[in-house]
PDB file of C-alpha atoms in Angstrom:
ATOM      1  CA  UNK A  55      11.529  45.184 -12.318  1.00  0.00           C
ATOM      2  CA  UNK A  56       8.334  46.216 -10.860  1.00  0.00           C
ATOM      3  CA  UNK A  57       4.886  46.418 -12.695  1.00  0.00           C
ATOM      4  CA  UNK A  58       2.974  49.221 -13.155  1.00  0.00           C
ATOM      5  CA  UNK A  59       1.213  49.561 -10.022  1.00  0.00           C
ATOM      6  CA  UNK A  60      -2.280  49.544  -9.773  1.00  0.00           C
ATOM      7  CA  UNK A  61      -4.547  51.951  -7.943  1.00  0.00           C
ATOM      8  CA  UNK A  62      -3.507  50.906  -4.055  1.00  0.00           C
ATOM      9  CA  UNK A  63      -6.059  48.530  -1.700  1.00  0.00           C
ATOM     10  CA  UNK A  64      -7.330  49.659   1.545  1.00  0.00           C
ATOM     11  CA  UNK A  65      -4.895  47.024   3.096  1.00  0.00           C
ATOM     12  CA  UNK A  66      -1.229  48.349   1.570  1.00  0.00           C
ATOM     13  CA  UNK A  67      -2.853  51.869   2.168  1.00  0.00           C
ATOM     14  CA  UNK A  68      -3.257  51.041   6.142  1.00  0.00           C
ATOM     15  CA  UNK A  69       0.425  49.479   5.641  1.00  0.00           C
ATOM     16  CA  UNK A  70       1.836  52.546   4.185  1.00  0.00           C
ATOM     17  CA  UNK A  71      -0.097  54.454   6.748  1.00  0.00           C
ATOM     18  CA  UNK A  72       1.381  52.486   9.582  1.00  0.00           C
ATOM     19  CA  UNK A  73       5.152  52.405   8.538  1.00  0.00           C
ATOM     20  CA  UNK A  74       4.553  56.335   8.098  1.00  0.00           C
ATOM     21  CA  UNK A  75       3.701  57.000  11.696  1.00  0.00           C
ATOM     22  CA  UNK A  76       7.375  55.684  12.400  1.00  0.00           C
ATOM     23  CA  UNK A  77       8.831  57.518   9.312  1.00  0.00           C
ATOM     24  CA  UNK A  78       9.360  54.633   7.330  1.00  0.00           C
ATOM     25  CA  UNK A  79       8.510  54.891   3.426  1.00  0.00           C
ATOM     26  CA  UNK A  80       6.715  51.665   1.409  1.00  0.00           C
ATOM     27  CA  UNK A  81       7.285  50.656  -2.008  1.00  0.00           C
ATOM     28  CA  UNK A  82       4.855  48.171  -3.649  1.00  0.00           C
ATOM     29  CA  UNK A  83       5.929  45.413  -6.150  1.00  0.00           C
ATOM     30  CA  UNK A  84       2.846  43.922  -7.635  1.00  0.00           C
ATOM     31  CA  UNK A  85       3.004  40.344  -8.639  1.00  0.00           C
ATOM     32  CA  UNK A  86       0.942  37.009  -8.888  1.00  0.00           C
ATOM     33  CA  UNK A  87       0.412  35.708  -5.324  1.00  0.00           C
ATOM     34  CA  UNK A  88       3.013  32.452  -5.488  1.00  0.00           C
ATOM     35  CA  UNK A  89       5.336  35.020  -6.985  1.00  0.00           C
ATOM     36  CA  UNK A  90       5.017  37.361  -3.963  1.00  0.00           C
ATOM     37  CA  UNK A  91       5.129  34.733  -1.757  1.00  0.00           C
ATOM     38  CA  UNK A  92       8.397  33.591  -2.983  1.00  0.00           C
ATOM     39  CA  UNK A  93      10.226  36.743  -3.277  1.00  0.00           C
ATOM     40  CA  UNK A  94       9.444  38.118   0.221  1.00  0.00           C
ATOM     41  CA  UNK A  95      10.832  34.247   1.486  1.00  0.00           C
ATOM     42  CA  UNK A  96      13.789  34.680  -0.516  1.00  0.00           C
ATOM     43  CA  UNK A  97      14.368  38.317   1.161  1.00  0.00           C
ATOM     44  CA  UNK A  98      14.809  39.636  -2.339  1.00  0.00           C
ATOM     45  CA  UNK A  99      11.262  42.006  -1.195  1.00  0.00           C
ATOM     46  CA  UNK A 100      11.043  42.429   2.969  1.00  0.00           C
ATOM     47  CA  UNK A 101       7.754  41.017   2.719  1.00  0.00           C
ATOM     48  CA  UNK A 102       4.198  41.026   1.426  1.00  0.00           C
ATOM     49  CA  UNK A 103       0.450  42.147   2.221  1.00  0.00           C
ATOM     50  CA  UNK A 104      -2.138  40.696   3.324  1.00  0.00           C
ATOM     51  CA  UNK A 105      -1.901  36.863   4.367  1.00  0.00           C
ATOM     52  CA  UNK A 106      -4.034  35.102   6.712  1.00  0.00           C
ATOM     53  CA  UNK A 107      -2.422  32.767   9.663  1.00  0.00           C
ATOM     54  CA  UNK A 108      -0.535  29.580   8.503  1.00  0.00           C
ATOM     55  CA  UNK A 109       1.489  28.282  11.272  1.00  0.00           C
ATOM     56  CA  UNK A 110       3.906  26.662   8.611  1.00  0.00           C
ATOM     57  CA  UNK A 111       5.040  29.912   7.485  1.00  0.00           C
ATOM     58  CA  UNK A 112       6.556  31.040  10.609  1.00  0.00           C
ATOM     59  CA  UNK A 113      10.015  29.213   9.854  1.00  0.00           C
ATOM     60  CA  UNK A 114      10.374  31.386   7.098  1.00  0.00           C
ATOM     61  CA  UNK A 115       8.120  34.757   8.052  1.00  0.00           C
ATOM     62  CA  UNK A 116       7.434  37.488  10.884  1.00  0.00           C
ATOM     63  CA  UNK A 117       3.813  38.184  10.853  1.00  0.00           C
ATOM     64  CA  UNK A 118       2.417  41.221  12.264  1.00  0.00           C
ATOM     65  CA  UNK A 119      -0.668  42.095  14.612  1.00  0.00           C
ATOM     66  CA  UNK A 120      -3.893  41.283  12.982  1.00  0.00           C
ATOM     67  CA  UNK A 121      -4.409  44.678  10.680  1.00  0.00           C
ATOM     68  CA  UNK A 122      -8.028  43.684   9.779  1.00  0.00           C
ATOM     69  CA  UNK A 123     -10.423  41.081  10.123  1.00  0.00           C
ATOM     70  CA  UNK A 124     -11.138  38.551   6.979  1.00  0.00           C
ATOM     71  CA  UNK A 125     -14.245  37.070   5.956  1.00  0.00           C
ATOM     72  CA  UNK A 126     -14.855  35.000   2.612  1.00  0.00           C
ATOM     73  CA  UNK A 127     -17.773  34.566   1.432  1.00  0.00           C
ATOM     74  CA  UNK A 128     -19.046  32.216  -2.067  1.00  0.00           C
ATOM     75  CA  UNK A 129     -19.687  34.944  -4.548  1.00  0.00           C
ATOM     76  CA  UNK A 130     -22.041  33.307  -7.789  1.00  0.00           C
ATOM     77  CA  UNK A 131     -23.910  34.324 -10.483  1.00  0.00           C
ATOM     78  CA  UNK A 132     -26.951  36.956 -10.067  1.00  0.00           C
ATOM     79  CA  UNK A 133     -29.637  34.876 -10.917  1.00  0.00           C
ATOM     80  CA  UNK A 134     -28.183  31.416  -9.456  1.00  0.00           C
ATOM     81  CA  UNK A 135     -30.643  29.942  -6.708  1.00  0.00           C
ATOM     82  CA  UNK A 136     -27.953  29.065  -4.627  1.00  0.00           C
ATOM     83  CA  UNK A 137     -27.587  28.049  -0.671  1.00  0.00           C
ATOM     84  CA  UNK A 138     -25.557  26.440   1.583  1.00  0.00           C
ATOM     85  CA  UNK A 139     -25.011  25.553   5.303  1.00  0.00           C
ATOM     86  CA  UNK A 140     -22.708  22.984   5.231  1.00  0.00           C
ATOM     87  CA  UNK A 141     -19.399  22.066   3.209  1.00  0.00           C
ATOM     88  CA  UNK A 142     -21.408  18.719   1.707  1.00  0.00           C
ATOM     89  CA  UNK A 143     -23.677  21.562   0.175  1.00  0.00           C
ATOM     90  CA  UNK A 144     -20.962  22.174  -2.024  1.00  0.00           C
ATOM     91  CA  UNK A 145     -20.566  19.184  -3.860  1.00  0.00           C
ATOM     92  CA  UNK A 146     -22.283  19.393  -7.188  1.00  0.00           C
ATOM     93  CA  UNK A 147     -20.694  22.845  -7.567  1.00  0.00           C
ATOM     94  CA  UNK A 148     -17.649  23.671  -9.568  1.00  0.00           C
ATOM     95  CA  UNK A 149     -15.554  26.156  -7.549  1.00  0.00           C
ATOM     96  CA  UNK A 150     -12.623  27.982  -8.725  1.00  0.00           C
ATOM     97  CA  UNK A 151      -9.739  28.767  -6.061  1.00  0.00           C
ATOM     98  CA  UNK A 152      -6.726  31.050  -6.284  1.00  0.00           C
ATOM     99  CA  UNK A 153      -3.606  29.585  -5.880  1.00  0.00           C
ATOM    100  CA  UNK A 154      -1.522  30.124  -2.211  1.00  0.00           C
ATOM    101  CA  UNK A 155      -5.159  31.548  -0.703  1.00  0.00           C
ATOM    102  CA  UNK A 156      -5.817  29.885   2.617  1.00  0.00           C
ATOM    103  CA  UNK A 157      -9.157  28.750   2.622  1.00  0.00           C
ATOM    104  CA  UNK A 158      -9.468  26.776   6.283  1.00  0.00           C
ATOM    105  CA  UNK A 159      -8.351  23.339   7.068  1.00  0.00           C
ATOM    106  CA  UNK A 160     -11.946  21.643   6.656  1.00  0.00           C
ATOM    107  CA  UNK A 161     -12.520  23.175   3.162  1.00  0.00           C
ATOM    108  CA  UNK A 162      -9.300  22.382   1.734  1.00  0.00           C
ATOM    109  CA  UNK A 163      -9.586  19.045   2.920  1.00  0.00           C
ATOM    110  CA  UNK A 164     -12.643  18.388   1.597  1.00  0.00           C
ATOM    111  CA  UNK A 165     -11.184  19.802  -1.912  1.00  0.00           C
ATOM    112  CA  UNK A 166      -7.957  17.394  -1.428  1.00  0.00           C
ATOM    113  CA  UNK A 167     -10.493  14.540  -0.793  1.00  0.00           C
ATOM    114  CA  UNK A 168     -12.127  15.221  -4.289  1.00  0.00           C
ATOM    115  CA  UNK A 169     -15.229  15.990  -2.032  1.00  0.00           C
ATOM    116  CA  UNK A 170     -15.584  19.347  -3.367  1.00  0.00           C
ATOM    117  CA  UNK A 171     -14.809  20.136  -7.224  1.00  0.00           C
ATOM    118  CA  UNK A 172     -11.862  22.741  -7.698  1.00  0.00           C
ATOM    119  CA  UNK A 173      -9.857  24.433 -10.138  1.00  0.00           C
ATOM    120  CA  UNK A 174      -6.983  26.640  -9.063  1.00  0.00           C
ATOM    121  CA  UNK A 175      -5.765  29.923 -11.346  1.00  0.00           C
ATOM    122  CA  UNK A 176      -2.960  32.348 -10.290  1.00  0.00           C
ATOM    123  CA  UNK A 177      -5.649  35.177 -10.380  1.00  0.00           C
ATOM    124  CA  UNK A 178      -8.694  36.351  -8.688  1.00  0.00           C
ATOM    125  CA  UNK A 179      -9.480  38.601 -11.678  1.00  0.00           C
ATOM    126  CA  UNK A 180      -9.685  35.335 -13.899  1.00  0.00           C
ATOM    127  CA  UNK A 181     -11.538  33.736 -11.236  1.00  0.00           C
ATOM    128  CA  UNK A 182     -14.036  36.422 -11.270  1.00  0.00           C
ATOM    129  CA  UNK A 183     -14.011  35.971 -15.065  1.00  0.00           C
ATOM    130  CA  UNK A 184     -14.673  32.620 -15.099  1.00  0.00           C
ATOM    131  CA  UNK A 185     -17.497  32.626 -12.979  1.00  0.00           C
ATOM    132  CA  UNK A 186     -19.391  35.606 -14.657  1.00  0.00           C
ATOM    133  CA  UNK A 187     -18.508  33.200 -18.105  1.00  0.00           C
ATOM    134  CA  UNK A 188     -20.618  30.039 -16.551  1.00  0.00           C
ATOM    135  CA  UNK A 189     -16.963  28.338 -16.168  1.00  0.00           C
ATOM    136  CA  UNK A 190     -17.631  27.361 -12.795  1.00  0.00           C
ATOM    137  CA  UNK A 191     -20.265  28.273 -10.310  1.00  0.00           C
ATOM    138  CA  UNK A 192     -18.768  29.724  -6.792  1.00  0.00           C
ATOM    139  CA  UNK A 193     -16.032  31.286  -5.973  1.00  0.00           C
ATOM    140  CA  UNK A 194     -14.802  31.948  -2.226  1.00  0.00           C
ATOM    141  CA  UNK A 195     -13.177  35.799  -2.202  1.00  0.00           C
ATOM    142  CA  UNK A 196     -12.734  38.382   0.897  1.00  0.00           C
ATOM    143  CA  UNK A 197     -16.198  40.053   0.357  1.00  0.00           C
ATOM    144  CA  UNK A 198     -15.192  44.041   0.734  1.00  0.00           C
ATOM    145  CA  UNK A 199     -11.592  43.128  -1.584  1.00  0.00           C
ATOM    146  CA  UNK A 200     -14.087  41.095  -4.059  1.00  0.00           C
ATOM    147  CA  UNK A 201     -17.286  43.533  -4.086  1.00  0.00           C
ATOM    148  CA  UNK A 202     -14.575  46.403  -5.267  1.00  0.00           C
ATOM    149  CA  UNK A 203     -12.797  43.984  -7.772  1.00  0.00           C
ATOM    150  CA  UNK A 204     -15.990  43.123  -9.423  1.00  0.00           C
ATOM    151  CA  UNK A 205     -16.606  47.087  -9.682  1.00  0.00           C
ATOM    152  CA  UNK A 206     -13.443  47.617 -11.264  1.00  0.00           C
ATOM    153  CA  UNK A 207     -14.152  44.641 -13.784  1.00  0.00           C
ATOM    154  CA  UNK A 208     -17.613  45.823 -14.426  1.00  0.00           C
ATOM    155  CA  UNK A 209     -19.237  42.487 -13.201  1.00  0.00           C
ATOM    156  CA  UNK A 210     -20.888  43.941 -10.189  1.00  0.00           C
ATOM    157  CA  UNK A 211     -24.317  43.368 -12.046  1.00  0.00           C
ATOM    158  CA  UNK A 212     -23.937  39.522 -13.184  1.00  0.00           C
ATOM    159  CA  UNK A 213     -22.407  38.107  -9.837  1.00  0.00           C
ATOM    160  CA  UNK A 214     -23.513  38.517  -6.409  1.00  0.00           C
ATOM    161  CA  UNK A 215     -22.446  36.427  -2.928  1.00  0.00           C
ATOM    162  CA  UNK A 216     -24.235  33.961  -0.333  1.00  0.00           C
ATOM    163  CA  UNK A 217     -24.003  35.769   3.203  1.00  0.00           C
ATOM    164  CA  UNK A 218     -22.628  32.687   5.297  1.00  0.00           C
ATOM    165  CA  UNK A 219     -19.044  32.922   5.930  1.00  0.00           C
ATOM    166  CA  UNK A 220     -16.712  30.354   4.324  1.00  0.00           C
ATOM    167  CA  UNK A 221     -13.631  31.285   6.229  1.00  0.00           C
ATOM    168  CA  UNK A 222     -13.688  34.278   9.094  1.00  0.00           C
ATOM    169  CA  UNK A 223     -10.181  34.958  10.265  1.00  0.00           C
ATOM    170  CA  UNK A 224      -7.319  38.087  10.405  1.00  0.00           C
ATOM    171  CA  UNK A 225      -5.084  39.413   7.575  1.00  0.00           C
ATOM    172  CA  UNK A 226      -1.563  40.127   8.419  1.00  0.00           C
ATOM    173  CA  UNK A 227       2.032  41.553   6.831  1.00  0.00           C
ATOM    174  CA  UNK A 228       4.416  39.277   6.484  1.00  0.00           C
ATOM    175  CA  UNK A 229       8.217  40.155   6.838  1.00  0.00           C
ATOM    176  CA  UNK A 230      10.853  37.508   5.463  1.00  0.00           C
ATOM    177  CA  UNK A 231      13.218  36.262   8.353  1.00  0.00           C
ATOM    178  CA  UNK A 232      16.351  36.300   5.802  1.00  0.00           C
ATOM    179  CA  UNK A 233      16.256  39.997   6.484  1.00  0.00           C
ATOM    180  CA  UNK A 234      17.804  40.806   9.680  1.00  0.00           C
ATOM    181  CA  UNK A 235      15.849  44.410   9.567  1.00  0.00           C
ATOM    182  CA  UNK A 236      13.067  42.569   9.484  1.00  0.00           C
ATOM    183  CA  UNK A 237      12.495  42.221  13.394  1.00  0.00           C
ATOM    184  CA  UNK A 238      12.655  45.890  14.131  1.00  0.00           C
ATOM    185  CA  UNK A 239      10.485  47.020  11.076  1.00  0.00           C
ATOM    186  CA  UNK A 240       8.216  44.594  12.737  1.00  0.00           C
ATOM    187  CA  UNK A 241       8.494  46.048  15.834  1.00  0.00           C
ATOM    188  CA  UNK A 242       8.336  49.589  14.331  1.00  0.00           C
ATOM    189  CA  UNK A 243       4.915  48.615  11.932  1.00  0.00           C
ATOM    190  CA  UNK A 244       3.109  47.176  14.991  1.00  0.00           C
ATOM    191  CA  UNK A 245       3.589  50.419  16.919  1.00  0.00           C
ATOM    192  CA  UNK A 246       2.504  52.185  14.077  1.00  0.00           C
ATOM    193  CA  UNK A 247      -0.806  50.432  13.515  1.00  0.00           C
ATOM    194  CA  UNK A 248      -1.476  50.313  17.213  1.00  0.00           C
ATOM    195  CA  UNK A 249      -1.251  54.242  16.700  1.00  0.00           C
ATOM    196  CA  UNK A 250      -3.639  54.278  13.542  1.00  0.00           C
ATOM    197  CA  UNK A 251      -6.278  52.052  15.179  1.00  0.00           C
ATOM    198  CA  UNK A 252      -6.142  54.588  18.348  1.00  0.00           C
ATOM    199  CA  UNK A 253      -6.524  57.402  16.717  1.00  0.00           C
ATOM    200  CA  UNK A 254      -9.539  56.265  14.779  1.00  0.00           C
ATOM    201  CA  UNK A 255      -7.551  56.755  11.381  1.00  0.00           C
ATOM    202  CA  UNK A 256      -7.820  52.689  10.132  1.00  0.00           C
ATOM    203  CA  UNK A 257     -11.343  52.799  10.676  1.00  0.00           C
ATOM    204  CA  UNK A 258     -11.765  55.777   8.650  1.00  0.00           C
ATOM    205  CA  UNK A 259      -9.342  54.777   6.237  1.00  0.00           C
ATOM    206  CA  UNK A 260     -12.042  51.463   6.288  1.00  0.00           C
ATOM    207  CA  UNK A 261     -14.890  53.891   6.000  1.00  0.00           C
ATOM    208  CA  UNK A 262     -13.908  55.963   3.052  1.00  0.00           C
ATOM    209  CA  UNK A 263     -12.511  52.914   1.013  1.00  0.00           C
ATOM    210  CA  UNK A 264     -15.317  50.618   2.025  1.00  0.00           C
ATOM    211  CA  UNK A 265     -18.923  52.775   1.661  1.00  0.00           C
ATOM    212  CA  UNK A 266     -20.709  50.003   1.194  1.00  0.00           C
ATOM    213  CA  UNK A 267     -19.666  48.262   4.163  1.00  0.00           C
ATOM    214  CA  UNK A 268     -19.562  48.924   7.858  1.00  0.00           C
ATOM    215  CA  UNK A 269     -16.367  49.774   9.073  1.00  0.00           C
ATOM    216  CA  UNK A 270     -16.802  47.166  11.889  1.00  0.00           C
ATOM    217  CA  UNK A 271     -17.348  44.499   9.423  1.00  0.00           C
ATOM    218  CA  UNK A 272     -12.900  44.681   8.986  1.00  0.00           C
ATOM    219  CA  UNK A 273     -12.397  45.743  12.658  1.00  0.00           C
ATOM    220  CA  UNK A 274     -10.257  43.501  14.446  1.00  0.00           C
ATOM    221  CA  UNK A 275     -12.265  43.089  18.138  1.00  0.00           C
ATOM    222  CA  UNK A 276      -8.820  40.781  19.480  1.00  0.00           C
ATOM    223  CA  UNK A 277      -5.957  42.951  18.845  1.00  0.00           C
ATOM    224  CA  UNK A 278      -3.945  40.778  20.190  1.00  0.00           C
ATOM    225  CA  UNK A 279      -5.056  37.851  17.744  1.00  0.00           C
ATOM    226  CA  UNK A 280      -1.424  36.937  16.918  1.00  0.00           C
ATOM    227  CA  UNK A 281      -0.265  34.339  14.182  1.00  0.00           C
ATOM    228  CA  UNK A 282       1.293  31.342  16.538  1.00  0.00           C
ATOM    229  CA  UNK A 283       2.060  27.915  16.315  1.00  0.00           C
TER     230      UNK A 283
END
């Protein structure tokens, strides 16, 4: 059974606008990321928004052309004097993570090392929580996805972010390769977005979600920026 759906991102709403520029309808589950994760692998959803390139998910997923670029940044508490250059900056901070995120290889190494201090939850929203509470003192999130979450929690006051990138990379759909529909809905969302960046619609769409952002902060430059082995 699906949840009650929340007020739509600017990412399923570029998905939604995509498929409908080939006619093809979207229906949103909403679920805890592992849980997403492991219904669009079992084909029991066709697939999920928005994951970043992990070459060992391509035995079990399509992933689409890059819809729009990523960037995480360490969001902290207002008043924290906090700075960083390097990951070994990090160390004598407590960081919470979100479970399934991809973080880059060099970060989550360090945190597998012990290097860095981590504790994973199933939710940004608790994340965000947490960090507001004094619970732990960064937090690496998308910045536009985690400067509108803190608006809807009412934190936007009490946490603000460092400007160096943690992590700058692409977000793609995903389609489950149990499905055999799956390669032509591929096929058929890739035209679509092609059509949607064209015609100056996604970066609109960007615009008018994203005020407080330049649009070319989530344009993709490389369209062709593919998730490959």
């Amino acid at each position: 059974m699906e949840n009650t759906p929340p007020e739509l991102g600017v990412i399923p709403q570029a998905v939604t606008l995509a498929f409908g520029k080939q006619d093809i309808s979207v229906t949103y589950g909403f679920f805890p990321w592992s849980r997403a994760l492991m219904l669009a692998e079992q084909g029991l959803w066709d697939g999920s928004v928005a994951w970043t390139c992990r070459p060992a998910m391509l035995g079990q997923f399509y992933f689409s052309d890059p819809i729009v670029a990523h960037n995480y940044v360490l969001f902290h508490r207002e008043h924290m004097d906090f700075d960083w250059e390097k990951l070994e900056d990090l160390e004598n901070y407590r960081l919470g993570l979100t479970q399934d995120y991809n973080y880059g290889k060099e970060f989550e190494e360090a945190v597998a090392s012990g290097a860095i201090s981590a504790d994973k939850t199933t939710s940004d929203e608790t994340n965000f929580r947490k960090l507001a509470a004094g619970r732990i003192d960064l937090f690496p999130m998308e910045q536009a996805v985690g400067m509108e979450m803190l608006r809807r929690l009412e934190l936007e006051d009490r946490i603000s972010f460092h400007a160096r990138p943690l992590q700058s990379d692409y977000l793609y759909l995903i389609l489950s390769r149990r499905l055999p529909e799956s390669e032509q809905f591929l096929r058929q969302f890739n035209e679509g977005l092609d059509e949607l960046r064209e015609s100056g619609r996604l970066e609109e769409l960007l615009a008018n979600s994203l005020p407080y952002l330049p649009a070319s902060y989530l344009i993709v430059e490389d369209e062709k920026s593919r998730c490959t082995e």
